[in-house]
PDB file of C-alpha atoms in Angstrom:
ATOM      1  CA  MET A   1     -16.810 111.464 278.881  1.00  0.00           C
ATOM      2  CA  SER A   2     -16.415 109.864 275.468  1.00  0.00           C
ATOM      3  CA  ASP A   3     -16.615 106.081 275.131  1.00  0.00           C
ATOM      4  CA  LYS A   4     -13.096 104.859 274.364  1.00  0.00           C
ATOM      5  CA  ARG A   5     -14.242 101.351 273.512  1.00  0.00           C
ATOM      6  CA  SER A   6     -14.160 100.378 269.857  1.00  0.00           C
ATOM      7  CA  PRO A   7     -17.512  99.860 268.079  1.00  0.00           C
ATOM      8  CA  ALA A   8     -16.848  96.109 268.111  1.00  0.00           C
ATOM      9  CA  GLN A   9     -16.174  96.144 271.856  1.00  0.00           C
ATOM     10  CA  GLN A  10     -19.334  98.129 272.489  1.00  0.00           C
ATOM     11  CA  ALA A  11     -21.409  95.708 270.403  1.00  0.00           C
ATOM     12  CA  SER A  12     -19.911  92.615 272.016  1.00  0.00           C
ATOM     13  CA  GLN A  13     -20.483  93.934 275.528  1.00  0.00           C
ATOM     14  CA  ALA A  14     -24.027  94.975 274.670  1.00  0.00           C
ATOM     15  CA  SER A  15     -24.614  91.469 273.333  1.00  0.00           C
ATOM     16  CA  MET A  16     -23.413  89.856 276.548  1.00  0.00           C
ATOM     17  CA  ALA A  17     -25.476  92.281 278.648  1.00  0.00           C
ATOM     18  CA  ALA A  18     -28.597  91.393 276.657  1.00  0.00           C
ATOM     19  CA  VAL A  19     -27.959  87.690 277.222  1.00  0.00           C
ATOM     20  CA  HIS A  20     -27.528  88.288 280.968  1.00  0.00           C
ATOM     21  CA  ALA A  21     -30.790  90.252 281.014  1.00  0.00           C
ATOM     22  CA  LYS A  22     -32.605  87.648 278.882  1.00  0.00           C
ATOM     23  CA  ASP A  23     -33.571  90.476 276.514  1.00  0.00           C
ATOM     24  CA  LYS A  24     -34.018  88.752 273.159  1.00  0.00           C
ATOM     25  CA  ALA A  25     -35.339  91.822 271.336  1.00  0.00           C
ATOM     26  CA  ARG A  26     -32.358  93.890 272.439  1.00  0.00           C
ATOM     27  CA  TRP A  27     -29.937  91.111 271.509  1.00  0.00           C
ATOM     28  CA  LEU A  28     -31.368  90.648 268.015  1.00  0.00           C
ATOM     29  CA  SER A  29     -31.327  94.403 267.402  1.00  0.00           C
ATOM     30  CA  LEU A  30     -27.541  94.358 267.708  1.00  0.00           C
ATOM     31  CA  PHE A  31     -27.157  92.124 264.623  1.00  0.00           C
ATOM     32  CA  ALA A  32     -27.176  93.049 260.939  1.00  0.00           C
ATOM     33  CA  GLU A  33     -29.875  91.372 258.835  1.00  0.00           C
ATOM     34  CA  ASP A  34     -27.346  89.051 257.170  1.00  0.00           C
ATOM     35  CA  ALA A  35     -25.292  88.345 260.304  1.00  0.00           C
ATOM     36  CA  HIS A  36     -23.596  84.986 260.857  1.00  0.00           C
ATOM     37  CA  VAL A  37     -23.228  83.313 264.265  1.00  0.00           C
ATOM     38  CA  GLU A  38     -20.839  80.365 264.729  1.00  0.00           C
ATOM     39  CA  ASP A  39     -20.973  79.236 268.361  1.00  0.00           C
ATOM     40  CA  PRO A  40     -18.934  77.157 268.468  1.00  0.00           C
ATOM     41  CA  ILE A  41     -17.054  77.130 265.182  1.00  0.00           C
ATOM     42  CA  GLY A  42     -17.207  73.741 263.489  1.00  0.00           C
ATOM     43  CA  THR A  43     -19.570  70.848 264.033  1.00  0.00           C
ATOM     44  CA  SER A  44     -21.170  70.258 267.422  1.00  0.00           C
ATOM     45  CA  SER A  45     -24.483  69.291 268.964  1.00  0.00           C
ATOM     46  CA  LEU A  46     -25.412  72.971 268.689  1.00  0.00           C
ATOM     47  CA  ASP A  47     -24.600  72.996 264.968  1.00  0.00           C
ATOM     48  CA  PRO A  48     -24.382  69.485 263.440  1.00  0.00           C
ATOM     49  CA  THR A  49     -23.556  70.768 259.945  1.00  0.00           C
ATOM     50  CA  GLY A  50     -20.910  73.252 261.077  1.00  0.00           C
ATOM     51  CA  GLY A  51     -22.377  75.945 258.875  1.00  0.00           C
ATOM     52  CA  GLY A  52     -23.367  78.310 261.646  1.00  0.00           C
ATOM     53  CA  HIS A  53     -26.567  80.337 261.913  1.00  0.00           C
ATOM     54  CA  LYS A  54     -27.076  82.852 259.086  1.00  0.00           C
ATOM     55  CA  GLY A  55     -29.613  85.657 259.088  1.00  0.00           C
ATOM     56  CA  LYS A  56     -31.945  87.038 261.756  1.00  0.00           C
ATOM     57  CA  LYS A  57     -34.378  84.093 261.629  1.00  0.00           C
ATOM     58  CA  ALA A  58     -31.643  81.496 262.220  1.00  0.00           C
ATOM     59  CA  ILE A  59     -30.053  83.644 264.927  1.00  0.00           C
ATOM     60  CA  SER A  60     -33.459  84.060 266.585  1.00  0.00           C
ATOM     61  CA  ASP A  61     -33.891  80.277 266.565  1.00  0.00           C
ATOM     62  CA  PHE A  62     -30.403  79.930 268.091  1.00  0.00           C
ATOM     63  CA  TRP A  63     -31.536  82.148 270.980  1.00  0.00           C
ATOM     64  CA  ASP A  64     -34.731  80.153 271.515  1.00  0.00           C
ATOM     65  CA  THR A  65     -32.829  76.861 271.676  1.00  0.00           C
ATOM     66  CA  ASN A  66     -29.606  77.770 273.462  1.00  0.00           C
ATOM     67  CA  VAL A  67     -30.114  81.010 275.395  1.00  0.00           C
ATOM     68  CA  GLU A  68     -33.735  81.334 276.488  1.00  0.00           C
ATOM     69  CA  PRO A  69     -33.962  78.034 278.454  1.00  0.00           C
ATOM     70  CA  ASN A  70     -30.620  78.519 280.214  1.00  0.00           C
ATOM     71  CA  ARG A  71     -28.739  80.870 282.560  1.00  0.00           C
ATOM     72  CA  ILE A  72     -25.510  82.192 281.039  1.00  0.00           C
ATOM     73  CA  VAL A  73     -22.662  84.125 282.686  1.00  0.00           C
ATOM     74  CA  PHE A  74     -19.706  85.550 280.756  1.00  0.00           C
ATOM     75  CA  ASN A  75     -16.288  85.919 282.398  1.00  0.00           C
ATOM     76  CA  ILE A  76     -14.116  87.999 280.050  1.00  0.00           C
ATOM     77  CA  ASN A  77     -10.484  88.228 281.121  1.00  0.00           C
ATOM     78  CA  ALA A  78      -9.136  90.231 278.152  1.00  0.00           C
ATOM     79  CA  SER A  79     -10.574  92.147 275.202  1.00  0.00           C
ATOM     80  CA  HIS A  80      -8.356  92.821 272.173  1.00  0.00           C
ATOM     81  CA  ALA A  81      -9.545  95.427 269.674  1.00  0.00           C
ATOM     82  CA  PRO A  82      -6.720  96.802 267.478  1.00  0.00           C
ATOM     83  CA  VAL A  83      -7.028 100.498 266.582  1.00  0.00           C
ATOM     84  CA  GLY A  84      -8.873 100.946 263.302  1.00  0.00           C
ATOM     85  CA  SER A  85     -10.227  97.386 263.317  1.00  0.00           C
ATOM     86  CA  THR A  86     -13.883  96.413 263.043  1.00  0.00           C
ATOM     87  CA  GLU A  87     -13.283  93.315 265.171  1.00  0.00           C
ATOM     88  CA  VAL A  88     -12.698  92.414 268.803  1.00  0.00           C
ATOM     89  CA  ALA A  89     -11.420  89.179 270.337  1.00  0.00           C
ATOM     90  CA  ASN A  90     -12.724  88.560 273.849  1.00  0.00           C
ATOM     91  CA  VAL A  91     -10.861  85.922 275.850  1.00  0.00           C
ATOM     92  CA  GLY A  92     -12.532  84.217 278.782  1.00  0.00           C
ATOM     93  CA  SER A  93     -15.116  81.655 279.791  1.00  0.00           C
ATOM     94  CA  ILE A  94     -18.854  81.086 279.603  1.00  0.00           C
ATOM     95  CA  VAL A  95     -20.693  79.413 282.480  1.00  0.00           C
ATOM     96  CA  THR A  96     -24.076  77.967 281.490  1.00  0.00           C
ATOM     97  CA  TYR A  97     -26.666  76.399 283.767  1.00  0.00           C
ATOM     98  CA  LEU A  98     -28.971  74.062 281.810  1.00  0.00           C
ATOM     99  CA  PRO A  99     -32.124  73.310 283.854  1.00  0.00           C
ATOM    100  CA  ALA A 100     -33.386  70.708 281.372  1.00  0.00           C
ATOM    101  CA  MET A 101     -30.239  68.621 281.930  1.00  0.00           C
ATOM    102  CA  ASN A 102     -29.727  69.701 285.548  1.00  0.00           C
ATOM    103  CA  MET A 103     -26.091  70.570 284.931  1.00  0.00           C
ATOM    104  CA  THR A 104     -23.664  73.442 284.541  1.00  0.00           C
ATOM    105  CA  THR A 105     -20.992  73.705 281.860  1.00  0.00           C
ATOM    106  CA  THR A 106     -17.943  75.969 281.701  1.00  0.00           C
ATOM    107  CA  VAL A 107     -16.191  76.605 278.402  1.00  0.00           C
ATOM    108  CA  ASN A 108     -12.954  78.541 277.926  1.00  0.00           C
ATOM    109  CA  GLY A 109     -12.499  80.213 274.573  1.00  0.00           C
ATOM    110  CA  VAL A 110     -11.962  83.195 272.320  1.00  0.00           C
ATOM    111  CA  PHE A 111     -15.069  85.037 271.116  1.00  0.00           C
ATOM    112  CA  VAL A 112     -14.623  87.199 268.030  1.00  0.00           C
ATOM    113  CA  TYR A 113     -17.142  89.857 266.971  1.00  0.00           C
ATOM    114  CA  ARG A 114     -17.049  91.885 263.753  1.00  0.00           C
ATOM    115  CA  VAL A 115     -19.253  94.904 263.104  1.00  0.00           C
ATOM    116  CA  ASP A 116     -20.231  96.917 260.030  1.00  0.00           C
ATOM    117  CA  LYS A 117     -19.974 100.693 259.553  1.00  0.00           C
ATOM    118  CA  ASP A 118     -23.157 101.156 261.588  1.00  0.00           C
ATOM    119  CA  GLY A 119     -21.836  99.158 264.520  1.00  0.00           C
ATOM    120  CA  LYS A 120     -24.112  96.190 263.867  1.00  0.00           C
ATOM    121  CA  ILE A 121     -22.693  92.722 264.462  1.00  0.00           C
ATOM    122  CA  VAL A 122     -22.125  90.919 261.155  1.00  0.00           C
ATOM    123  CA  SER A 123     -20.134  88.003 262.561  1.00  0.00           C
ATOM    124  CA  LEU A 124     -19.848  86.264 265.916  1.00  0.00           C
ATOM    125  CA  ARG A 125     -17.330  83.414 265.973  1.00  0.00           C
ATOM    126  CA  ALA A 126     -16.789  81.435 269.167  1.00  0.00           C
ATOM    127  CA  PHE A 127     -13.604  79.360 269.389  1.00  0.00           C
ATOM    128  CA  TRP A 128     -14.190  76.645 271.975  1.00  0.00           C
ATOM    129  CA  SER A 129     -14.408  72.868 272.016  1.00  0.00           C
ATOM    130  CA  TRP A 130     -16.832  70.371 273.553  1.00  0.00           C
ATOM    131  CA  LYS A 131     -13.971  67.868 273.777  1.00  0.00           C
ATOM    132  CA  HIS A 132     -11.736  70.266 275.691  1.00  0.00           C
ATOM    133  CA  MET A 133     -14.616  71.279 277.963  1.00  0.00           C
ATOM    134  CA  ALA A 134     -15.243  67.662 278.970  1.00  0.00           C
ATOM    135  CA  ALA A 135     -11.547  66.821 279.341  1.00  0.00           C
ATOM    136  CA  SER A 136     -10.885  69.825 281.595  1.00  0.00           C
ATOM    137  CA  GLY A 137     -13.738  69.061 283.961  1.00  0.00           C
ATOM    138  CA  GLY A 138     -16.109  71.675 282.576  1.00  0.00           C
ATOM    139  CA  VAL A 139     -19.308  69.723 283.288  1.00  0.00           C
ATOM    140  CA  VAL A 140     -20.947  69.589 286.718  1.00  0.00           C
ATOM    141  CA  GLN A 141     -24.065  67.470 287.299  1.00  0.00           C
ATOM    142  CA  HIS A 142     -26.428  68.872 289.939  1.00  0.00           C
ATOM    143  CA  PRO A 143     -28.432  67.204 292.709  1.00  0.00           C
ATOM    144  CA  ASP A 144     -31.059  64.662 291.874  1.00  0.00           C
ATOM    145  CA  PRO A 145     -34.124  65.626 293.947  1.00  0.00           C
ATOM    146  CA  ASP A 146     -34.932  61.926 294.364  1.00  0.00           C
ATOM    147  CA  CYS A 147     -31.570  61.221 295.986  1.00  0.00           C
ATOM    148  CA  SER A 148     -32.037  61.670 299.740  1.00  0.00           C
ATOM    149  CA  ALA A 149     -29.369  61.802 302.448  1.00  0.00           C
ATOM    150  CA  SER A 150     -30.411  58.333 303.620  1.00  0.00           C
ATOM    151  CA  GLN A 151     -29.315  56.945 300.268  1.00  0.00           C
ATOM    152  CA  LEU A 152     -25.681  58.086 300.493  1.00  0.00           C
ATOM    153  CA  ALA A 153     -23.171  55.434 299.531  1.00  0.00           C
ATOM    154  CA  ASP A 154     -19.411  55.702 299.777  1.00  0.00           C
ATOM    155  CA  ASP A 155     -17.185  52.863 298.586  1.00  0.00           C
ATOM    156  CA  GLY A 156     -14.016  54.733 299.534  1.00  0.00           C
ATOM    157  CA  LYS A 157     -12.696  54.855 295.976  1.00  0.00           C
ATOM    158  CA  TRP A 158     -12.310  58.361 294.615  1.00  0.00           C
ATOM    159  CA  ARG A 159     -10.600  59.901 291.610  1.00  0.00           C
ATOM    160  CA  ARG A 160     -10.151  63.482 290.484  1.00  0.00           C
ATOM    161  CA  ARG A 161     -12.320  64.929 287.714  1.00  0.00           C
ATOM    162  CA  GLY A 162      -9.790  65.609 284.943  1.00  0.00           C
ATOM    163  CA  GLY A 163      -6.920  67.937 285.775  1.00  0.00           C
ATOM    164  CA  GLY A 164      -8.776  71.218 285.724  1.00  0.00           C
ATOM    165  CA  THR A 165     -11.051  71.001 288.771  1.00  0.00           C
ATOM    166  CA  PRO A 166      -9.157  69.540 291.750  1.00  0.00           C
ATOM    167  CA  GLU A 167     -11.938  70.575 294.127  1.00  0.00           C
ATOM    168  CA  VAL A 168     -14.317  68.079 292.519  1.00  0.00           C
ATOM    169  CA  ALA A 169     -14.074  64.333 293.091  1.00  0.00           C
ATOM    170  CA  ILE A 170     -16.024  61.644 291.279  1.00  0.00           C
ATOM    171  CA  PRO A 171     -16.577  58.170 292.694  1.00  0.00           C
ATOM    172  CA  GLY A 172     -14.423  55.701 290.796  1.00  0.00           C
ATOM    173  CA  GLY A 173     -15.921  52.499 292.144  1.00  0.00           C
ATOM    174  CA  GLY A 174     -19.240  51.110 293.277  1.00  0.00           C
ATOM    175  CA  SER A 175     -21.625  48.686 291.705  1.00  0.00           C
ATOM    176  CA  GLY A 176     -23.241  49.125 288.304  1.00  0.00           C
ATOM    177  CA  ALA A 177     -26.538  49.828 290.039  1.00  0.00           C
ATOM    178  CA  ASP A 178     -25.094  52.968 291.650  1.00  0.00           C
ATOM    179  CA  ARG A 179     -25.993  56.316 290.148  1.00  0.00           C
ATOM    180  CA  ARG A 180     -22.693  58.150 290.017  1.00  0.00           C
ATOM    181  CA  ARG A 181     -22.790  61.707 291.264  1.00  0.00           C
ATOM    182  CA  ILE A 182     -20.202  64.365 292.001  1.00  0.00           C
ATOM    183  CA  LEU A 183     -19.662  65.102 295.678  1.00  0.00           C
ATOM    184  CA  GLY A 184     -19.035  68.628 296.930  1.00  0.00           C
ATOM    185  CA  ASP A 185     -19.503  72.240 295.897  1.00  0.00           C
ATOM    186  CA  VAL A 186     -17.712  74.166 293.164  1.00  0.00           C
ATOM    187  CA  PHE A 187     -17.234  77.907 293.577  1.00  0.00           C
ATOM    188  CA  ASP A 188     -16.514  79.915 290.428  1.00  0.00           C
ATOM    189  CA  LYS A 189     -14.864  83.084 291.784  1.00  0.00           C
ATOM    190  CA  ARG A 190     -15.135  85.084 288.570  1.00  0.00           C
ATOM    191  CA  ALA A 191     -18.792  84.252 287.980  1.00  0.00           C
ATOM    192  CA  ARG A 192     -19.429  84.686 291.729  1.00  0.00           C
ATOM    193  CA  ILE A 193     -21.833  81.797 291.776  1.00  0.00           C
ATOM    194  CA  VAL A 194     -21.913  78.530 293.682  1.00  0.00           C
ATOM    195  CA  LEU A 195     -22.576  75.406 291.661  1.00  0.00           C
ATOM    196  CA  ARG A 196     -24.141  72.700 293.815  1.00  0.00           C
ATOM    197  CA  SER A 197     -22.858  69.275 292.837  1.00  0.00           C
ATOM    198  CA  GLU A 198     -24.301  65.843 293.396  1.00  0.00           C
ATOM    199  CA  VAL A 199     -23.784  62.971 295.793  1.00  0.00           C
ATOM    200  CA  LEU A 200     -23.175  59.335 294.977  1.00  0.00           C
ATOM    201  CA  CYS A 201     -26.376  57.559 295.815  1.00  0.00           C
ATOM    202  CA  THR A 202     -28.146  54.299 295.139  1.00  0.00           C
ATOM    203  CA  PRO A 203     -31.746  53.838 293.949  1.00  0.00           C
ATOM    204  CA  ALA A 204     -34.338  53.879 296.703  1.00  0.00           C
ATOM    205  CA  ALA A 205     -35.309  50.472 297.996  1.00  0.00           C
TER     206      ALA A 205
END
């Protein structure tokens, strides 16, 4: 059976599969030598200058900093690849667990790939925003191993985390000495993973 996906769709899906498999060599092989990655587009902590990552060396460094240390899951809801086009726009979300920060982030966006005549990726442009991610409740802090059950504190004052995650509550009160933690579990049905959240606890005596 012939593959009915466009070359851009094939390349984008191969890219995501390589990220899932933590296969850096395979991922880099999908890019043209002069490829340009902008993830996200514009300035951010991942790209302070907003110029993106140009060429295999810069893209390799991007992997080492942002992919290799983390666990990334793509949830693509729609893939638009017009007939005769060398581009595809994938619409969905990316769930990233960051062990170094002990947190999980979820970003919703549009991820555009363009390929050359050989099917190599020449451009990857990710349209998503740190500001929107934070405002929509896309950050979950995970359990502090030093916070034991005996340290639980509940002042009875709770507020919802943004408008996008009603199943997560964050303590809204408590003293300044309290370490604020999210209480409960978050289940991402599309990613099929459970994100353990934190409790509100106070420093050990």
